[in-house]
GROMACS .gro file of C-alpha atoms in nm:
model
  433
    1MET     CA    1  -0.930  -3.851   2.092
    2VAL     CA    2  -0.821  -4.082   2.333
    3PRO     CA    3  -0.857  -3.931   2.679
    4HIS     CA    4  -0.537  -3.935   2.892
    5LEU     CA    5  -0.489  -4.242   3.094
    6ALA     CA    6  -0.316  -4.111   3.398
    7THR     CA    7  -0.155  -4.392   3.557
    8ALA     CA    8   0.169  -4.586   3.540
    9GLN     CA    9   0.005  -4.933   3.636
   10THR     CA   10  -0.099  -4.987   3.292
   11GLY     CA   11   0.058  -5.322   3.246
   12PRO     CA   12  -0.229  -5.543   3.326
   13LEU     CA   13  -0.469  -5.327   3.143
   14LEU     CA   14  -0.237  -5.312   2.811
   15ASP     CA   15  -0.195  -5.687   2.855
   16LEU     CA   16  -0.585  -5.717   2.874
   17GLU     CA   17  -0.631  -5.502   2.564
   18LYS     CA   18  -0.385  -5.717   2.380
   19LYS     CA   19  -0.532  -6.040   2.482
   20ILE     CA   20  -0.876  -5.923   2.376
   21LEU     CA   21  -0.744  -5.799   2.032
   22GLU     CA   22  -0.572  -6.102   1.957
   23ALA     CA   23  -0.891  -6.296   2.067
   24THR     CA   24  -1.128  -6.099   1.851
   25PRO     CA   25  -1.243  -6.396   1.613
   26ALA     CA   26  -1.309  -6.623   1.943
   27ILE     CA   27  -1.480  -6.313   2.132
   28GLU     CA   28  -1.710  -6.253   1.833
   29ARG     CA   29  -1.792  -6.595   1.788
   30TRP     CA   30  -1.883  -6.636   2.146
   31PHE     CA   31  -2.106  -6.343   2.137
   32ARG     CA   32  -2.276  -6.466   1.821
   33LEU     CA   33  -2.346  -6.803   1.985
   34GLU     CA   34  -2.463  -6.651   2.313
   35TRP     CA   35  -2.731  -6.430   2.128
   36GLN     CA   36  -2.868  -6.749   1.982
   37GLU     CA   37  -2.954  -6.866   2.324
   38HIS     CA   38  -3.041  -6.552   2.492
   39THR     CA   39  -3.228  -6.242   2.408
   40PRO     CA   40  -3.037  -5.914   2.431
   41PRO     CA   41  -3.224  -5.620   2.609
   42PHE     CA   42  -3.400  -5.402   2.359
   43TYR     CA   43  -3.153  -5.123   2.451
   44CYS     CA   44  -2.883  -5.058   2.731
   45SER     CA   45  -2.597  -4.846   2.838
   46VAL     CA   46  -2.303  -4.952   3.047
   47ASP     CA   47  -2.086  -4.718   3.251
   48LEU     CA   48  -1.734  -4.848   3.258
   49ARG     CA   49  -1.409  -4.763   3.499
   50ASN     CA   50  -1.080  -4.774   3.341
   51ALA     CA   51  -0.830  -4.815   3.650
   52GLY     CA   52  -0.525  -4.899   3.461
   53TYR     CA   53  -0.504  -5.242   3.649
   54LYS     CA   54  -0.863  -5.347   3.542
   55LEU     CA   55  -1.157  -5.246   3.333
   56ALA     CA   56  -1.496  -5.302   3.463
   57PRO     CA   57  -1.867  -5.232   3.424
   58VAL     CA   58  -2.013  -5.054   3.729
   59ASP     CA   59  -2.358  -4.992   3.637
   60THR     CA   60  -2.605  -5.126   3.363
   61ASN     CA   61  -2.897  -4.919   3.274
   62LEU     CA   62  -3.181  -5.076   3.066
   63PHE     CA   63  -3.373  -4.748   3.010
   64PRO     CA   64  -3.098  -4.530   2.882
   65GLY     CA   65  -3.165  -4.160   2.882
   66GLY     CA   66  -2.862  -3.999   2.714
   67PHE     CA   67  -2.908  -4.096   2.331
   68ASN     CA   68  -2.859  -3.687   2.267
   69ASN     CA   69  -2.502  -3.735   2.392
   70LEU     CA   70  -2.406  -3.977   2.121
   71PRO     CA   71  -2.201  -3.835   1.826
   72THR     CA   72  -2.413  -3.771   1.517
   73GLU     CA   73  -2.173  -3.970   1.302
   74MET     CA   74  -2.291  -4.285   1.497
   75LEU     CA   75  -2.666  -4.235   1.392
   76PRO     CA   76  -2.668  -4.442   1.075
   77LEU     CA   77  -2.541  -4.735   1.269
   78THR     CA   78  -2.791  -4.658   1.565
   79VAL     CA   79  -3.087  -4.678   1.309
   80GLN     CA   80  -2.950  -4.995   1.170
   81ALA     CA   81  -2.963  -5.128   1.521
   82ALA     CA   82  -3.276  -5.017   1.597
   83MET     CA   83  -3.429  -5.177   1.286
   84ALA     CA   84  -3.292  -5.509   1.375
   85ALA     CA   85  -3.447  -5.489   1.723
   86ILE     CA   86  -3.788  -5.380   1.615
   87ASP     CA   87  -3.770  -5.665   1.356
   88LYS     CA   88  -3.747  -5.900   1.639
   89TYR     CA   89  -4.080  -5.822   1.804
   90CYS     CA   90  -4.291  -5.694   1.532
   91PRO     CA   91  -4.138  -5.692   1.182
   92ASP     CA   92  -4.445  -5.521   1.026
   93ALA     CA   93  -4.466  -5.246   1.285
   94ARG     CA   94  -4.605  -4.927   1.184
   95ASN     CA   95  -4.677  -4.729   1.511
   96LEU     CA   96  -4.482  -4.694   1.805
   97ILE     CA   97  -4.555  -4.518   2.148
   98LEU     CA   98  -4.242  -4.391   2.332
   99VAL     CA   99  -4.322  -4.358   2.713
  100PRO     CA  100  -4.071  -4.118   2.874
  101GLU     CA  101  -4.001  -4.017   3.234
  102THR     CA  102  -4.268  -3.811   3.399
  103HIS     CA  103  -4.025  -3.530   3.505
  104THR     CA  104  -4.009  -3.439   3.112
  105ARG     CA  105  -3.937  -3.065   3.183
  106ASN     CA  106  -3.557  -3.133   3.212
  107PRO     CA  107  -3.425  -2.980   2.888
  108MET     CA  108  -3.135  -3.234   2.854
  109TYR     CA  109  -3.358  -3.539   2.900
  110LEU     CA  110  -3.614  -3.397   2.651
  111GLN     CA  111  -3.319  -3.388   2.381
  112ASN     CA  112  -3.262  -3.758   2.450
  113VAL     CA  113  -3.654  -3.820   2.371
  114ALA     CA  114  -3.630  -3.612   2.060
  115ARG     CA  115  -3.336  -3.819   1.944
  116LEU     CA  116  -3.497  -4.150   2.011
  117MET     CA  117  -3.802  -4.048   1.827
  118GLN     CA  118  -3.586  -3.931   1.538
  119ILE     CA  119  -3.395  -4.283   1.523
  120PHE     CA  120  -3.730  -4.481   1.542
  121ARG     CA  121  -3.887  -4.262   1.273
  122GLN     CA  122  -3.581  -4.338   1.058
  123THR     CA  123  -3.681  -4.707   1.107
  124GLY     CA  124  -4.002  -4.647   0.935
  125LEU     CA  125  -4.235  -4.598   1.228
  126HIS     CA  126  -4.483  -4.333   1.316
  127VAL     CA  127  -4.351  -4.230   1.672
  128ARG     CA  128  -4.572  -4.054   1.946
  129LEU     CA  129  -4.533  -4.000   2.297
  130GLY     CA  130  -4.763  -4.117   2.574
  131SER     CA  131  -4.745  -4.094   2.952
  132PHE     CA  132  -4.925  -4.247   3.238
  133SER     CA  133  -4.888  -3.957   3.459
  134PRO     CA  134  -5.196  -3.825   3.640
  135ASP     CA  135  -5.065  -3.477   3.536
  136VAL     CA  136  -5.114  -3.549   3.161
  137THR     CA  137  -5.473  -3.540   3.099
  138GLU     CA  138  -5.462  -3.404   2.733
  139PRO     CA  139  -5.202  -3.330   2.480
  140THR     CA  140  -4.943  -3.140   2.644
  141PRO     CA  141  -4.648  -2.950   2.443
  142LEU     CA  142  -4.303  -2.965   2.580
  143ALA     CA  143  -4.045  -2.722   2.475
  144LEU     CA  144  -3.711  -2.831   2.366
  145PRO     CA  145  -3.394  -2.616   2.383
  146ASP     CA  146  -3.353  -2.537   2.010
  147GLY     CA  147  -3.718  -2.400   2.006
  148ASN     CA  148  -3.907  -2.713   1.884
  149MET     CA  149  -4.177  -2.876   2.075
  150LEU     CA  150  -4.259  -3.225   2.165
  151VAL     CA  151  -4.622  -3.322   2.262
  152VAL     CA  152  -4.692  -3.592   2.515
  153GLU     CA  153  -5.058  -3.731   2.537
  154PRO     CA  154  -5.232  -3.954   2.807
  155LEU     CA  155  -5.211  -4.330   2.755
  156VAL     CA  156  -5.564  -4.482   2.720
  157ARG     CA  157  -5.690  -4.851   2.746
  158SER     CA  158  -5.850  -5.000   2.434
  159ALA     CA  159  -6.220  -5.102   2.465
  160ASN     CA  160  -6.140  -5.453   2.516
  161GLY     CA  161  -5.888  -5.395   2.791
  162ARG     CA  162  -5.618  -5.589   2.612
  163ARG     CA  163  -5.417  -5.297   2.428
  164VAL     CA  164  -5.267  -4.962   2.525
  165GLY     CA  165  -5.251  -4.664   2.290
  166LEU     CA  166  -5.347  -4.294   2.247
  167ALA     CA  167  -5.704  -4.171   2.157
  168ASP     CA  168  -5.646  -4.195   1.803
  169PHE     CA  169  -5.329  -4.407   1.780
  170ASP     CA  170  -5.295  -4.780   1.811
  171PRO     CA  171  -4.932  -4.872   1.834
  172CYS     CA  172  -4.788  -5.251   1.765
  173THR     CA  173  -4.501  -5.155   2.016
  174ILE     CA  174  -4.470  -4.952   2.343
  175LEU     CA  175  -4.108  -4.859   2.423
  176LEU     CA  176  -4.059  -4.756   2.788
  177ASN     CA  177  -3.782  -4.481   2.859
  178ASN     CA  178  -3.926  -4.471   3.207
  179ASP     CA  179  -3.748  -4.694   3.459
  180LEU     CA  180  -4.082  -4.752   3.663
  181SER     CA  181  -3.902  -4.644   3.997
  182ALA     CA  182  -4.218  -4.536   4.168
  183GLY     CA  183  -4.406  -4.869   4.074
  184ILE     CA  184  -4.565  -5.032   3.786
  185PRO     CA  185  -4.883  -4.835   3.659
  186ALA     CA  186  -5.190  -5.035   3.623
  187ILE     CA  187  -5.246  -4.920   3.248
  188LEU     CA  188  -4.918  -5.099   3.156
  189GLU     CA  189  -5.038  -5.444   3.335
  190ASN     CA  190  -5.159  -5.724   3.141
  191VAL     CA  191  -5.088  -5.599   2.808
  192HIS     CA  192  -5.152  -5.911   2.588
  193GLU     CA  193  -5.143  -5.796   2.240
  194GLN     CA  194  -4.854  -5.569   2.202
  195SER     CA  195  -4.476  -5.562   2.264
  196LEU     CA  196  -4.395  -5.381   2.582
  197LEU     CA  197  -4.016  -5.302   2.561
  198PRO     CA  198  -3.819  -5.327   2.802
  199PRO     CA  199  -4.049  -5.582   2.994
  200LEU     CA  200  -4.212  -5.472   3.305
  201HIS     CA  201  -3.962  -5.656   3.541
  202ALA     CA  202  -3.673  -5.473   3.383
  203GLY     CA  203  -3.810  -5.163   3.576
  204TRP     CA  204  -3.676  -5.068   3.933
  205ALA     CA  205  -4.013  -5.170   4.084
  206LEU     CA  206  -3.889  -5.519   4.046
  207ARG     CA  207  -3.550  -5.530   3.938
  208ARG     CA  208  -3.240  -5.574   4.167
  209LYS     CA  209  -2.897  -5.505   4.099
  210SER     CA  210  -2.785  -5.820   4.304
  211ASN     CA  211  -2.955  -6.035   4.059
  212HIS     CA  212  -2.755  -5.859   3.765
  213LEU     CA  213  -2.411  -5.887   3.962
  214LYS     CA  214  -2.485  -6.270   3.998
  215ALA     CA  215  -2.529  -6.299   3.626
  216PHE     CA  216  -2.230  -6.095   3.547
  217ASP     CA  217  -2.000  -6.328   3.784
  218GLU     CA  218  -2.106  -6.608   3.535
  219VAL     CA  219  -2.048  -6.414   3.208
  220ALA     CA  220  -1.691  -6.255   3.362
  221LYS     CA  221  -1.597  -6.648   3.448
  222LYS     CA  222  -1.702  -6.754   3.093
  223PHE     CA  223  -1.523  -6.472   2.938
  224GLY     CA  224  -1.207  -6.526   3.145
  225LYS     CA  225  -1.163  -6.874   3.044
  226LEU     CA  226  -1.218  -6.798   2.691
  227ILE     CA  227  -0.938  -6.541   2.656
  228ASP     CA  228  -0.726  -6.700   2.952
  229ILE     CA  229  -0.761  -6.392   3.218
  230ASP     CA  230  -0.842  -6.351   3.579
  231PRO     CA  231  -1.222  -6.266   3.583
  232TRP     CA  232  -1.154  -6.003   3.831
  233LEU     CA  233  -0.986  -5.763   3.583
  234VAL     CA  234  -1.339  -5.723   3.424
  235ASN     CA  235  -1.528  -5.784   3.723
  236PRO     CA  236  -1.573  -5.572   4.073
  237LEU     CA  237  -1.602  -5.785   4.373
  238HIS     CA  238  -1.943  -5.737   4.543
  239SER     CA  239  -2.186  -5.826   4.812
  240LYS     CA  240  -2.548  -5.765   4.956
  241CYS     CA  241  -2.651  -5.658   5.279
  242GLY     CA  242  -3.041  -5.670   5.348
  243ASP     CA  243  -3.275  -5.535   5.613
  244VAL     CA  244  -3.077  -5.208   5.669
  245ASP     CA  245  -3.248  -4.898   5.749
  246LEU     CA  246  -2.969  -4.622   5.788
  247ARG     CA  247  -3.199  -4.350   5.891
  248GLU     CA  248  -3.316  -4.550   6.216
  249ASN     CA  249  -2.941  -4.723   6.262
  250VAL     CA  250  -3.086  -5.045   6.191
  251GLY     CA  251  -2.866  -5.300   6.049
  252THR     CA  252  -2.557  -5.078   6.056
  253GLU     CA  253  -2.319  -5.318   6.256
  254GLU     CA  254  -2.407  -5.611   6.009
  255LEU     CA  255  -2.346  -5.351   5.709
  256ALA     CA  256  -1.992  -5.246   5.843
  257ASP     CA  257  -1.900  -5.629   5.899
  258ASN     CA  258  -1.986  -5.681   5.539
  259VAL     CA  259  -1.786  -5.396   5.412
  260SER     CA  260  -1.495  -5.503   5.624
  261ALA     CA  261  -1.501  -5.860   5.487
  262LEU     CA  262  -1.511  -5.705   5.099
  263PHE     CA  263  -1.225  -5.496   5.194
  264SER     CA  264  -1.024  -5.807   5.297
  265LYS     CA  265  -1.092  -5.963   4.969
  266ILE     CA  266  -0.988  -5.654   4.762
  267LYS     CA  267  -0.682  -5.628   4.949
  268LYS     CA  268  -0.615  -5.985   4.897
  269LYS     CA  269  -0.637  -5.925   4.511
  270TYR     CA  270  -0.425  -5.600   4.545
  271LYS     CA  271  -0.142  -5.828   4.698
  272GLU     CA  272  -0.187  -6.088   4.423
  273TYR     CA  273  -0.116  -5.803   4.184
  274GLY     CA  274   0.161  -5.641   4.348
  275MET     CA  275  -0.039  -5.302   4.408
  276LYS     CA  276   0.117  -5.235   4.769
  277GLU     CA  277   0.039  -4.864   4.729
  278ARG     CA  278  -0.313  -4.886   4.609
  279LYS     CA  279  -0.574  -4.813   4.886
  280PRO     CA  280  -0.884  -4.994   4.823
  281PHE     CA  281  -1.223  -4.831   4.848
  282VAL     CA  282  -1.597  -4.991   4.820
  283ILE     CA  283  -1.907  -4.820   4.683
  284LEU     CA  284  -2.234  -4.839   4.878
  285LYS     CA  285  -2.551  -4.810   4.664
  286PRO     CA  286  -2.915  -4.921   4.661
  287ASP     CA  287  -3.008  -5.270   4.546
  288ALA     CA  288  -3.281  -5.089   4.322
  289GLY     CA  289  -3.266  -4.734   4.182
  290THR     CA  290  -3.071  -4.535   3.936
  291TYR     CA  291  -2.974  -4.166   3.851
  292GLY     CA  292  -2.650  -4.199   4.083
  293MET     CA  293  -2.910  -4.145   4.389
  294GLY     CA  294  -2.784  -4.291   4.762
  295VAL     CA  295  -2.453  -4.383   4.611
  296MET     CA  296  -2.147  -4.340   4.869
  297THR     CA  297  -1.787  -4.381   4.863
  298ILE     CA  298  -1.627  -4.573   5.157
  299LYS     CA  299  -1.269  -4.613   5.241
  300ASP     CA  300  -1.287  -4.780   5.566
  301ALA     CA  301  -1.553  -4.978   5.749
  302SER     CA  302  -1.559  -4.748   6.048
  303GLU     CA  303  -1.697  -4.476   5.817
  304VAL     CA  304  -2.037  -4.693   5.808
  305ARG     CA  305  -2.068  -4.660   6.180
  306ASP     CA  306  -1.995  -4.296   6.184
  307LEU     CA  307  -2.235  -4.181   5.914
  308THR     CA  308  -2.381  -3.854   6.018
  309PRO     CA  309  -2.758  -3.800   6.028
  310ALA     CA  310  -2.749  -3.601   5.693
  311GLN     CA  311  -2.548  -3.892   5.528
  312ARG     CA  312  -2.801  -4.162   5.649
  313ALA     CA  313  -3.084  -3.950   5.504
  314ARG     CA  314  -2.935  -3.936   5.158
  315MET     CA  315  -2.868  -4.302   5.159
  316SER     CA  316  -3.210  -4.380   5.297
  317VAL     CA  317  -3.448  -4.254   5.019
  318ILE     CA  318  -3.388  -4.276   4.615
  319LYS     CA  319  -3.579  -4.162   4.306
  320ASP     CA  320  -3.957  -4.121   4.365
  321GLY     CA  321  -3.913  -4.118   4.757
  322VAL     CA  322  -3.859  -4.495   4.751
  323ALA     CA  323  -3.709  -4.640   5.073
  324VAL     CA  324  -3.363  -4.831   5.069
  325THR     CA  325  -3.355  -5.143   5.273
  326ASP     CA  326  -3.108  -5.359   5.056
  327LEU     CA  327  -2.768  -5.223   4.998
  328ILE     CA  328  -2.494  -5.339   4.732
  329ILE     CA  329  -2.151  -5.324   4.849
  330GLN     CA  330  -1.902  -5.314   4.523
  331GLU     CA  331  -1.560  -5.292   4.488
  332GLY     CA  332  -1.452  -4.959   4.407
  333VAL     CA  333  -1.303  -4.928   4.062
  334PRO     CA  334  -1.117  -4.569   4.021
  335THR     CA  335  -1.106  -4.400   3.688
  336PHE     CA  336  -0.776  -4.305   3.587
  337GLU     CA  337  -0.896  -4.135   3.258
  338SER     CA  338  -0.907  -3.751   3.234
  339ILE     CA  339  -1.020  -3.507   3.000
  340ASP     CA  340  -0.845  -3.147   3.031
  341ASP     CA  341  -0.773  -3.265   3.398
  342ALA     CA  342  -1.099  -3.371   3.481
  343VAL     CA  343  -1.203  -3.713   3.594
  344ALA     CA  344  -1.380  -3.927   3.288
  345GLU     CA  345  -1.553  -4.270   3.272
  346PRO     CA  346  -1.672  -4.414   2.948
  347VAL     CA  347  -2.029  -4.494   2.894
  348VAL     CA  348  -2.126  -4.737   2.618
  349TYR     CA  349  -2.487  -4.749   2.423
  350MET     CA  350  -2.612  -5.068   2.267
  351ILE     CA  351  -2.955  -5.142   2.076
  352ASP     CA  352  -3.017  -5.488   2.055
  353ARG     CA  353  -2.696  -5.681   2.036
  354TYR     CA  354  -2.504  -5.385   1.856
  355VAL     CA  355  -2.266  -5.115   1.997
  356VAL     CA  356  -2.414  -4.789   1.870
  357GLY     CA  357  -2.191  -4.551   2.021
  358GLY     CA  358  -2.080  -4.374   2.368
  359PHE     CA  359  -1.956  -4.097   2.527
  360TYR     CA  360  -1.733  -3.991   2.817
  361ARG     CA  361  -1.925  -3.868   3.158
  362VAL     CA  362  -1.668  -3.601   3.267
  363HIS     CA  363  -1.678  -3.435   3.617
  364ALA     CA  364  -1.431  -3.155   3.709
  365GLU     CA  365  -1.540  -3.141   4.087
  366ARG     CA  366  -1.522  -3.536   4.151
  367GLY     CA  367  -1.221  -3.738   4.232
  368ILE     CA  368  -1.118  -4.069   4.082
  369ASP     CA  369  -1.300  -4.265   4.359
  370GLN     CA  370  -1.612  -4.083   4.328
  371ASN     CA  371  -1.931  -4.144   4.157
  372LEU     CA  372  -1.958  -3.914   3.854
  373ASN     CA  373  -2.315  -3.977   3.747
  374SER     CA  374  -2.432  -3.657   3.955
  375PRO     CA  375  -2.519  -3.294   3.915
  376GLY     CA  376  -2.242  -3.107   3.738
  377SER     CA  377  -2.132  -3.400   3.498
  378GLN     CA  378  -2.051  -3.335   3.146
  379TYR     CA  379  -2.087  -3.536   2.818
  380VAL     CA  380  -1.788  -3.558   2.569
  381PRO     CA  381  -1.934  -3.760   2.249
  382LEU     CA  382  -1.628  -3.715   2.044
  383ALA     CA  383  -1.434  -3.993   2.198
  384PHE     CA  384  -1.620  -4.259   2.034
  385ALA     CA  385  -1.635  -4.103   1.705
  386GLN     CA  386  -1.403  -4.359   1.556
  387GLN     CA  387  -1.558  -4.649   1.716
  388HIS     CA  388  -1.678  -4.780   1.376
  389ALA     CA  389  -1.313  -4.799   1.270
  390VAL     CA  390  -1.167  -5.152   1.260
  391PRO     CA  391  -0.910  -5.226   1.553
  392ASP     CA  392  -0.543  -5.206   1.440
  393LEU     CA  393  -0.385  -5.501   1.559
  394LYS     CA  394  -0.012  -5.362   1.474
  395ALA     CA  395  -0.050  -5.067   1.709
  396LYS     CA  396   0.137  -5.049   2.043
  397PRO     CA  397  -0.145  -5.138   2.321
  398GLY     CA  398  -0.282  -4.821   2.470
  399THR     CA  399  -0.232  -4.576   2.175
  400ALA     CA  400  -0.478  -4.634   1.910
  401ALA     CA  401  -0.825  -4.511   1.965
  402PRO     CA  402  -1.010  -4.785   1.772
  403ASN     CA  403  -0.845  -5.054   1.985
  404ARG     CA  404  -0.934  -4.876   2.319
  405PHE     CA  405  -1.293  -4.815   2.199
  406TYR     CA  406  -1.343  -5.178   2.064
  407VAL     CA  407  -1.212  -5.325   2.405
  408TYR     CA  408  -1.475  -5.081   2.578
  409GLY     CA  409  -1.734  -5.247   2.355
  410VAL     CA  410  -1.643  -5.597   2.441
  411VAL     CA  411  -1.667  -5.535   2.809
  412ALA     CA  412  -1.997  -5.337   2.793
  413ARG     CA  413  -2.144  -5.643   2.580
  414LEU     CA  414  -2.057  -5.838   2.877
  415GLY     CA  415  -2.271  -5.620   3.081
  416MET     CA  416  -2.538  -5.652   2.820
  417LEU     CA  417  -2.522  -6.013   2.811
  418ALA     CA  418  -2.536  -6.052   3.203
  419ALA     CA  419  -2.866  -5.803   3.152
  420SER     CA  420  -3.007  -6.086   2.913
  421LEU     CA  421  -2.947  -6.358   3.178
  422GLU     CA  422  -3.070  -6.167   3.445
  423MET     CA  423  -3.396  -6.081   3.257
  424GLU     CA  424  -3.470  -6.447   3.186
  425ARG     CA  425  -3.417  -6.563   3.542
  426THR     CA  426  -3.632  -6.283   3.683
  427ASP     CA  427  -3.922  -6.301   3.441
  428PRO     CA  428  -4.243  -6.377   3.615
  429ASN     CA  429  -4.398  -6.496   3.300
  430PRO     CA  430  -4.103  -6.679   3.118
  431GLU     CA  431  -4.318  -6.836   2.869
  432VAL     CA  432  -4.428  -6.496   2.738
  433TYR     CA  433  -4.087  -6.322   2.734
   0.00000   0.00000   0.00000
């Protein structure tokens, strides 16, 4: 199944697909050489937007929480990729602790946790759940929608203070599926004898999207040179505005000026590509944070000055009540893909350097220029069922599912490579990472 691409402006994108398919050997060799120099994130997911005139990542998540939405056909490949990832850090690993989000009563999220446990058990690991939440003081059962149960247990520090485990369980590896938005818990600091994945500076307590976007600028330029395209075709324009307090109306004028400047750059690109009818928009989002919180579509700089008190309040606080002071202004990339007349965007999942599947995030109540990662979204995993198929070089651009999904995988891996560079450059202990 290939979702309907509802746009007549498919020329640039079809040309991009054609160039990527023709350059496949060069692209794969380039990635292979990059992974000799850089360590890929343990796992990640990348949200893409297919606008017909460009295909670009709009978010890279280093603590992906939707593994339950992947098609079951992709599980064997997922297990193989997980084996490769574990081998890098602890080849003789026997035990793994998975640390989930603290809001573990969410049934959809619990299904993701169960799927991750299933994947890592298949790699030959004993897997148990550990939590640093003060509310978890003893083994706590969590009910899955199918009637099965998970058990989460309190993390404890070893007697020598150098290891983290459970009361009767000493792991080689601690895998975080908690994005640390609320801060880094003391129990996870100064862990010297185990692999802590992803590293603590990947969490939103320290991570900043602006660092990722800078790294992606570099990756997109290299990729553009490799296959002879304008990097803009895979990279949204962006800028950062700091020292903003929308609730108190501090920094609003500077933010509006920055929004206006980015609109000018976007319009210049639209003019270059002959898109006279296209109306640009930008996305305001926090420099740190996830779950689609604090995200707003802006179609004119004046809207920034005219935000309502309710809008200011929504943009001022994100997950776990963290205040927002730095904002990213990102070129809006509309999605022209749809499933059953509902707008859709592809989400690609990776473990180590391998694409392991994906799904379409679909939202019937959102427009092509709005954030789809919000309540009411649904997930269609069937779209990537053919992802393992070899691209068909003879197919007409835009018509073959394997070709579309291969292109998605390439652009998603650009996001993964940028995350790798980002993690290297922001690592507080580079000699350890």
